[in-house]
Amino acid sequence: MRHNLTVLAGALAGLLATVIPSTAHACWDGYSATVGNATFTRATGAASWNGDDARYTTRWAARFDAITPAGVNLWIGNGYVSCEGHKACETLGDVGSNDPQKAFKQVAKAFGVSAKAQQEALGVQQKLYTVQVFAGAKDAALKQKKLLAELDQEEALDVGDYGDFFLAGAFPGVNERFHAIADEKDEKLVRLIIDEYPSLEAAQEAEKKLRARGVIGIVKELPRGKALDEYVSSLRA
């Protein structure tokens, strides 16, 4: 799975260098989510994983997907929009702002999306799911996280590409799948999760494969709270 993430991130960086001039670098930091036929990317300074970024990036990817015609692939990132599979793609380009609202308006205009359909799309709240494998004290959660990361280095926890729709960190690079999250109401309670998934079905399938590899977990919505001991991309070798 770590190998899959590395390859996908590298491919994504190459794609962005081709279709999004403002991120035309061999390496970049930020967040990217793909929902349906739409990919929404946010380049940042030093990046590290947190649930709020996962929710925000995925929510906007889902909103763009809701106004993307069938058979069209759409990319939005850092003030630039491009697509393939539609004659209106020629009208897309520089938005002049990193505000996804402005990119949304450009895309909606290009595809002739009605005001009602736009309003419905902007109301989309994409849920994220995960597999929780531990809940307890911080020290125990971080110890479990380290053990799982060691297993993952050996690809012992490979469950396919279910968690690859969202990427966070430095690209190309290997980005962690395991996250310790302190409960937003009780910081002494720390949950350890594996990946995030855009649908309940994808999370359930991943949970089955993890269980077959000896890792017992439960499927739930991505919990809110502060992510602990996350790698910051600028500190990576």
mmCIF file of C-alpha atoms in Angstrom:
data_model
loop_
_atom_site.group_PDB
_atom_site.id
_atom_site.type_symbol
_atom_site.label_atom_id
_atom_site.label_comp_id
_atom_site.label_asym_id
_atom_site.label_seq_id
_atom_site.Cartn_x
_atom_site.Cartn_y
_atom_site.Cartn_z
ATOM 1 C CA MET A 1 0.000 0.000 0.000
ATOM 2 C CA ARG A 2 2.822 2.408 0.769
ATOM 3 C CA HIS A 3 4.256 1.661 -2.659
ATOM 4 C CA ASN A 4 0.875 2.381 -4.257
ATOM 5 C CA LEU A 5 0.682 5.721 -2.464
ATOM 6 C CA THR A 6 4.157 6.695 -3.629
ATOM 7 C CA VAL A 7 3.433 5.852 -7.251
ATOM 8 C CA LEU A 8 0.061 7.604 -7.214
ATOM 9 C CA ALA A 9 1.470 10.724 -5.605
ATOM 10 C CA GLY A 10 4.281 10.877 -8.135
ATOM 11 C CA ALA A 11 1.842 10.425 -11.010
ATOM 12 C CA LEU A 12 -0.374 13.149 -9.579
ATOM 13 C CA ALA A 13 2.556 15.542 -9.318
ATOM 14 C CA GLY A 14 3.353 14.888 -12.969
ATOM 15 C CA LEU A 15 -0.259 15.482 -13.946
ATOM 16 C CA LEU A 16 -0.386 18.756 -12.050
ATOM 17 C CA ALA A 17 2.807 19.895 -13.741
ATOM 18 C CA THR A 18 1.024 19.353 -17.061
ATOM 19 C CA VAL A 19 -2.427 20.810 -16.436
ATOM 20 C CA ILE A 20 -1.987 23.236 -13.541
ATOM 21 C CA PRO A 21 0.741 25.841 -14.169
ATOM 22 C CA SER A 22 0.648 27.249 -10.629
ATOM 23 C CA THR A 23 1.794 23.882 -9.248
ATOM 24 C CA ALA A 24 4.213 22.959 -12.005
ATOM 25 C CA HIS A 25 6.921 21.533 -9.784
ATOM 26 C CA ALA A 26 8.466 18.101 -9.526
ATOM 27 C CA CYS A 27 7.681 18.167 -5.808
ATOM 28 C CA TRP A 28 4.907 19.961 -3.958
ATOM 29 C CA ASP A 29 3.134 19.999 -0.602
ATOM 30 C CA GLY A 30 -0.586 20.023 -0.022
ATOM 31 C CA TYR A 31 -3.801 18.036 -0.246
ATOM 32 C CA SER A 32 -5.674 16.329 -3.055
ATOM 33 C CA ALA A 33 -8.979 14.438 -3.203
ATOM 34 C CA THR A 34 -10.708 12.673 -6.075
ATOM 35 C CA VAL A 35 -14.456 12.039 -5.940
ATOM 36 C CA GLY A 36 -16.090 10.591 -9.034
ATOM 37 C CA ASN A 37 -14.581 12.410 -12.024
ATOM 38 C CA ALA A 38 -13.384 15.513 -10.174
ATOM 39 C CA THR A 39 -10.016 16.092 -8.490
ATOM 40 C CA PHE A 40 -9.594 19.067 -6.159
ATOM 41 C CA THR A 41 -6.068 20.001 -5.089
ATOM 42 C CA ARG A 42 -4.739 22.538 -2.586
ATOM 43 C CA ALA A 43 -1.025 23.296 -2.555
ATOM 44 C CA THR A 44 0.278 24.655 0.748
ATOM 45 C CA GLY A 45 3.526 25.313 2.525
ATOM 46 C CA ALA A 46 4.623 22.481 4.799
ATOM 47 C CA ALA A 47 1.745 20.006 4.999
ATOM 48 C CA SER A 48 0.720 17.305 7.432
ATOM 49 C CA TRP A 49 -2.412 15.192 7.706
ATOM 50 C CA ASN A 50 -5.436 16.299 9.696
ATOM 51 C CA GLY A 51 -9.091 15.373 9.519
ATOM 52 C CA ASP A 52 -10.349 18.889 8.810
ATOM 53 C CA ASP A 53 -8.227 19.118 5.654
ATOM 54 C CA ALA A 54 -9.459 15.698 4.563
ATOM 55 C CA ARG A 55 -13.075 16.768 5.041
ATOM 56 C CA TYR A 56 -12.620 20.165 3.348
ATOM 57 C CA THR A 57 -10.760 18.845 0.312
ATOM 58 C CA THR A 58 -13.111 15.904 -0.173
ATOM 59 C CA ARG A 59 -16.208 18.072 0.276
ATOM 60 C CA TRP A 60 -15.123 20.391 -2.531
ATOM 61 C CA ALA A 61 -14.145 17.493 -4.791
ATOM 62 C CA ALA A 62 -17.666 16.086 -4.315
ATOM 63 C CA ARG A 63 -19.245 19.460 -5.101
ATOM 64 C CA PHE A 64 -17.273 19.785 -8.329
ATOM 65 C CA ASP A 65 -18.148 16.209 -9.248
ATOM 66 C CA ALA A 66 -21.844 17.033 -8.796
ATOM 67 C CA ILE A 67 -21.681 19.592 -11.649
ATOM 68 C CA THR A 68 -19.339 17.623 -13.915
ATOM 69 C CA PRO A 69 -21.098 16.079 -16.948
ATOM 70 C CA ALA A 70 -20.878 12.327 -17.462
ATOM 71 C CA GLY A 71 -17.733 11.287 -19.320
ATOM 72 C CA VAL A 72 -15.787 14.419 -18.339
ATOM 73 C CA ASN A 73 -12.674 14.430 -16.146
ATOM 74 C CA LEU A 74 -12.174 17.665 -14.207
ATOM 75 C CA TRP A 75 -9.127 18.996 -12.323
ATOM 76 C CA ILE A 76 -9.183 22.013 -10.005
ATOM 77 C CA GLY A 77 -6.119 23.297 -8.225
ATOM 78 C CA ASN A 78 -4.614 26.530 -6.964
ATOM 79 C CA GLY A 79 -6.499 28.972 -9.123
ATOM 80 C CA TYR A 80 -6.590 26.880 -12.293
ATOM 81 C CA VAL A 81 -9.209 24.586 -13.843
ATOM 82 C CA SER A 82 -8.885 22.089 -16.688
ATOM 83 C CA CYS A 83 -10.856 19.166 -18.045
ATOM 84 C CA GLU A 84 -11.103 16.664 -20.873
ATOM 85 C CA GLY A 85 -14.072 15.117 -22.648
ATOM 86 C CA HIS A 86 -16.180 18.229 -23.362
ATOM 87 C CA LYS A 87 -16.004 21.104 -25.859
ATOM 88 C CA ALA A 88 -16.369 23.577 -22.973
ATOM 89 C CA CYS A 89 -12.965 22.491 -21.638
ATOM 90 C CA GLU A 90 -11.420 25.032 -24.004
ATOM 91 C CA THR A 91 -13.083 27.837 -22.027
ATOM 92 C CA LEU A 92 -11.625 26.790 -18.674
ATOM 93 C CA GLY A 93 -8.311 27.992 -17.287
ATOM 94 C CA ASP A 94 -6.985 30.588 -14.883
ATOM 95 C CA VAL A 95 -9.478 31.485 -12.147
ATOM 96 C CA GLY A 96 -7.409 34.312 -10.683
ATOM 97 C CA SER A 97 -7.938 33.098 -7.126
ATOM 98 C CA ASN A 98 -7.430 30.035 -4.946
ATOM 99 C CA ASP A 99 -11.023 30.365 -3.730
ATOM 100 C CA PRO A 100 -12.886 27.175 -4.771
ATOM 101 C CA GLN A 101 -16.123 29.186 -4.915
ATOM 102 C CA LYS A 102 -14.763 31.141 -7.893
ATOM 103 C CA ALA A 103 -13.547 27.984 -9.612
ATOM 104 C CA PHE A 104 -16.984 26.462 -9.012
ATOM 105 C CA LYS A 105 -18.675 29.411 -10.740
ATOM 106 C CA GLN A 106 -16.349 29.120 -13.748
ATOM 107 C CA VAL A 107 -17.035 25.400 -14.105
ATOM 108 C CA ALA A 108 -20.795 25.845 -13.669
ATOM 109 C CA LYS A 109 -20.863 28.554 -16.347
ATOM 110 C CA ALA A 110 -18.803 26.469 -18.784
ATOM 111 C CA PHE A 111 -21.100 23.459 -18.437
ATOM 112 C CA GLY A 112 -24.335 25.475 -18.334
ATOM 113 C CA VAL A 113 -25.322 24.271 -14.870
ATOM 114 C CA SER A 114 -28.625 25.735 -13.659
ATOM 115 C CA ALA A 115 -28.821 27.901 -10.543
ATOM 116 C CA LYS A 116 -30.858 25.197 -8.800
ATOM 117 C CA ALA A 117 -28.321 22.480 -9.619
ATOM 118 C CA GLN A 118 -25.497 24.729 -8.413
ATOM 119 C CA GLN A 119 -27.265 25.306 -5.111
ATOM 120 C CA GLU A 120 -27.808 21.581 -4.659
ATOM 121 C CA ALA A 121 -24.158 20.843 -5.445
ATOM 122 C CA LEU A 122 -22.925 23.452 -2.956
ATOM 123 C CA GLY A 123 -25.024 21.716 -0.318
ATOM 124 C CA VAL A 124 -23.172 18.417 -0.749
ATOM 125 C CA GLN A 125 -21.533 17.286 2.495
ATOM 126 C CA GLN A 126 -19.385 14.291 1.597
ATOM 127 C CA LYS A 127 -19.011 11.934 4.544
ATOM 128 C CA LEU A 128 -15.672 10.312 5.252
ATOM 129 C CA TYR A 129 -15.271 6.922 6.888
ATOM 130 C CA THR A 130 -12.346 5.151 8.484
ATOM 131 C CA VAL A 131 -11.348 1.943 10.244
ATOM 132 C CA GLN A 132 -10.667 2.562 13.933
ATOM 133 C CA VAL A 133 -8.311 -0.003 15.452
ATOM 134 C CA PHE A 134 -7.702 1.429 18.935
ATOM 135 C CA ALA A 135 -9.175 3.873 21.458
ATOM 136 C CA GLY A 136 -7.458 4.664 24.740
ATOM 137 C CA ALA A 137 -4.514 6.518 26.261
ATOM 138 C CA LYS A 138 -2.188 8.616 24.095
ATOM 139 C CA ASP A 139 0.987 6.636 24.832
ATOM 140 C CA ALA A 140 -0.679 3.332 23.988
ATOM 141 C CA ALA A 141 -2.193 4.752 20.786
ATOM 142 C CA LEU A 142 1.152 6.096 19.569
ATOM 143 C CA LYS A 143 2.853 2.794 20.392
ATOM 144 C CA GLN A 144 0.247 0.925 18.352
ATOM 145 C CA LYS A 145 0.686 3.430 15.530
ATOM 146 C CA LYS A 146 4.420 2.745 15.415
ATOM 147 C CA LEU A 147 3.884 -1.024 15.350
ATOM 148 C CA LEU A 148 1.366 -0.769 12.514
ATOM 149 C CA ALA A 149 3.694 1.496 10.537
ATOM 150 C CA GLU A 150 6.430 -1.137 10.829
ATOM 151 C CA LEU A 151 4.054 -3.804 9.529
ATOM 152 C CA ASP A 152 3.016 -1.511 6.717
ATOM 153 C CA GLN A 153 6.647 -1.086 5.652
ATOM 154 C CA GLU A 154 6.558 -4.794 4.879
ATOM 155 C CA GLU A 155 3.254 -4.346 2.991
ATOM 156 C CA ALA A 156 1.630 -6.723 5.473
ATOM 157 C CA LEU A 157 -1.439 -4.475 5.675
ATOM 158 C CA ASP A 158 -1.982 -3.927 1.960
ATOM 159 C CA VAL A 159 -5.752 -3.745 1.388
ATOM 160 C CA GLY A 160 -5.763 -2.259 -2.103
ATOM 161 C CA ASP A 161 -6.354 1.318 -3.191
ATOM 162 C CA TYR A 162 -9.362 2.095 -0.996
ATOM 163 C CA GLY A 163 -7.643 4.916 0.863
ATOM 164 C CA ASP A 164 -5.909 6.448 -2.150
ATOM 165 C CA PHE A 165 -8.617 8.960 -3.078
ATOM 166 C CA PHE A 166 -7.188 11.488 -0.568
ATOM 167 C CA LEU A 167 -3.519 12.428 -0.285
ATOM 168 C CA ALA A 168 -1.814 14.749 2.188
ATOM 169 C CA GLY A 169 1.798 15.759 2.651
ATOM 170 C CA ALA A 170 4.735 16.080 0.288
ATOM 171 C CA PHE A 171 4.602 14.628 -3.217
ATOM 172 C CA PRO A 172 6.141 12.578 -4.512
ATOM 173 C CA GLY A 173 6.619 10.827 -1.203
ATOM 174 C CA VAL A 174 5.331 8.176 1.156
ATOM 175 C CA ASN A 175 2.510 9.505 3.295
ATOM 176 C CA GLU A 176 1.276 7.841 6.449
ATOM 177 C CA ARG A 177 -1.925 5.821 6.588
ATOM 178 C CA PHE A 178 -2.164 5.690 10.391
ATOM 179 C CA HIS A 179 -3.427 8.619 12.430
ATOM 180 C CA ALA A 180 -3.832 9.137 16.177
ATOM 181 C CA ILE A 181 -6.659 11.587 16.893
ATOM 182 C CA ALA A 182 -7.357 13.096 20.309
ATOM 183 C CA ASP A 183 -11.086 13.338 21.015
ATOM 184 C CA GLU A 184 -12.295 16.937 20.590
ATOM 185 C CA LYS A 185 -14.084 16.832 23.976
ATOM 186 C CA ASP A 186 -11.703 14.602 25.943
ATOM 187 C CA GLU A 187 -8.064 14.867 24.810
ATOM 188 C CA LYS A 188 -7.092 11.936 27.037
ATOM 189 C CA LEU A 189 -9.065 9.670 24.715
ATOM 190 C CA VAL A 190 -7.046 8.984 21.568
ATOM 191 C CA ARG A 191 -8.342 7.009 18.605
ATOM 192 C CA LEU A 192 -6.050 5.249 16.152
ATOM 193 C CA ILE A 193 -7.408 5.009 12.619
ATOM 194 C CA ILE A 194 -6.252 3.554 9.310
ATOM 195 C CA ASP A 195 -6.899 5.592 6.158
ATOM 196 C CA GLU A 196 -9.993 7.531 5.194
ATOM 197 C CA TYR A 197 -12.615 6.331 2.720
ATOM 198 C CA PRO A 198 -15.193 8.164 0.575
ATOM 199 C CA SER A 199 -17.959 5.620 1.173
ATOM 200 C CA LEU A 200 -19.196 3.257 3.860
ATOM 201 C CA GLU A 201 -18.851 0.328 1.458
ATOM 202 C CA ALA A 202 -15.174 1.048 0.758
ATOM 203 C CA ALA A 203 -14.416 1.271 4.489
ATOM 204 C CA GLN A 204 -16.257 -1.986 5.176
ATOM 205 C CA GLU A 205 -14.313 -3.788 2.449
ATOM 206 C CA ALA A 206 -11.012 -2.482 3.827
ATOM 207 C CA GLU A 207 -12.006 -3.556 7.351
ATOM 208 C CA LYS A 208 -12.618 -7.106 6.123
ATOM 209 C CA LYS A 209 -9.191 -7.267 4.497
ATOM 210 C CA LEU A 210 -7.490 -5.839 7.579
ATOM 211 C CA ARG A 211 -9.267 -8.402 9.775
ATOM 212 C CA ALA A 212 -8.003 -11.170 7.490
ATOM 213 C CA ARG A 213 -4.495 -9.871 8.235
ATOM 214 C CA GLY A 214 -5.069 -9.951 11.981
ATOM 215 C CA VAL A 215 -5.955 -6.289 12.545
ATOM 216 C CA ILE A 216 -9.342 -5.912 14.237
ATOM 217 C CA GLY A 217 -11.161 -2.624 13.778
ATOM 218 C CA ILE A 218 -14.550 -0.977 13.469
ATOM 219 C CA VAL A 219 -15.908 1.171 10.656
ATOM 220 C CA LYS A 220 -17.063 4.651 11.632
ATOM 221 C CA GLU A 221 -17.167 8.214 10.371
ATOM 222 C CA LEU A 222 -13.810 9.980 10.501
ATOM 223 C CA PRO A 223 -13.632 11.335 14.076
ATOM 224 C CA ARG A 224 -13.062 14.999 14.828
ATOM 225 C CA GLY A 225 -10.163 16.109 16.957
ATOM 226 C CA LYS A 226 -6.482 17.010 16.875
ATOM 227 C CA ALA A 227 -4.129 14.691 14.985
ATOM 228 C CA LEU A 228 -1.090 13.801 17.120
ATOM 229 C CA ASP A 229 2.554 13.337 16.111
ATOM 230 C CA GLU A 230 1.950 13.780 12.389
ATOM 231 C CA TYR A 231 4.982 14.163 10.159
ATOM 232 C CA VAL A 232 5.360 17.636 8.681
ATOM 233 C CA SER A 233 6.339 17.420 5.023
ATOM 234 C CA SER A 234 9.118 20.024 5.250
ATOM 235 C CA LEU A 235 10.901 17.883 7.845
ATOM 236 C CA ARG A 236 11.101 14.805 5.639
ATOM 237 C CA ALA A 237 14.379 13.748 4.113
#
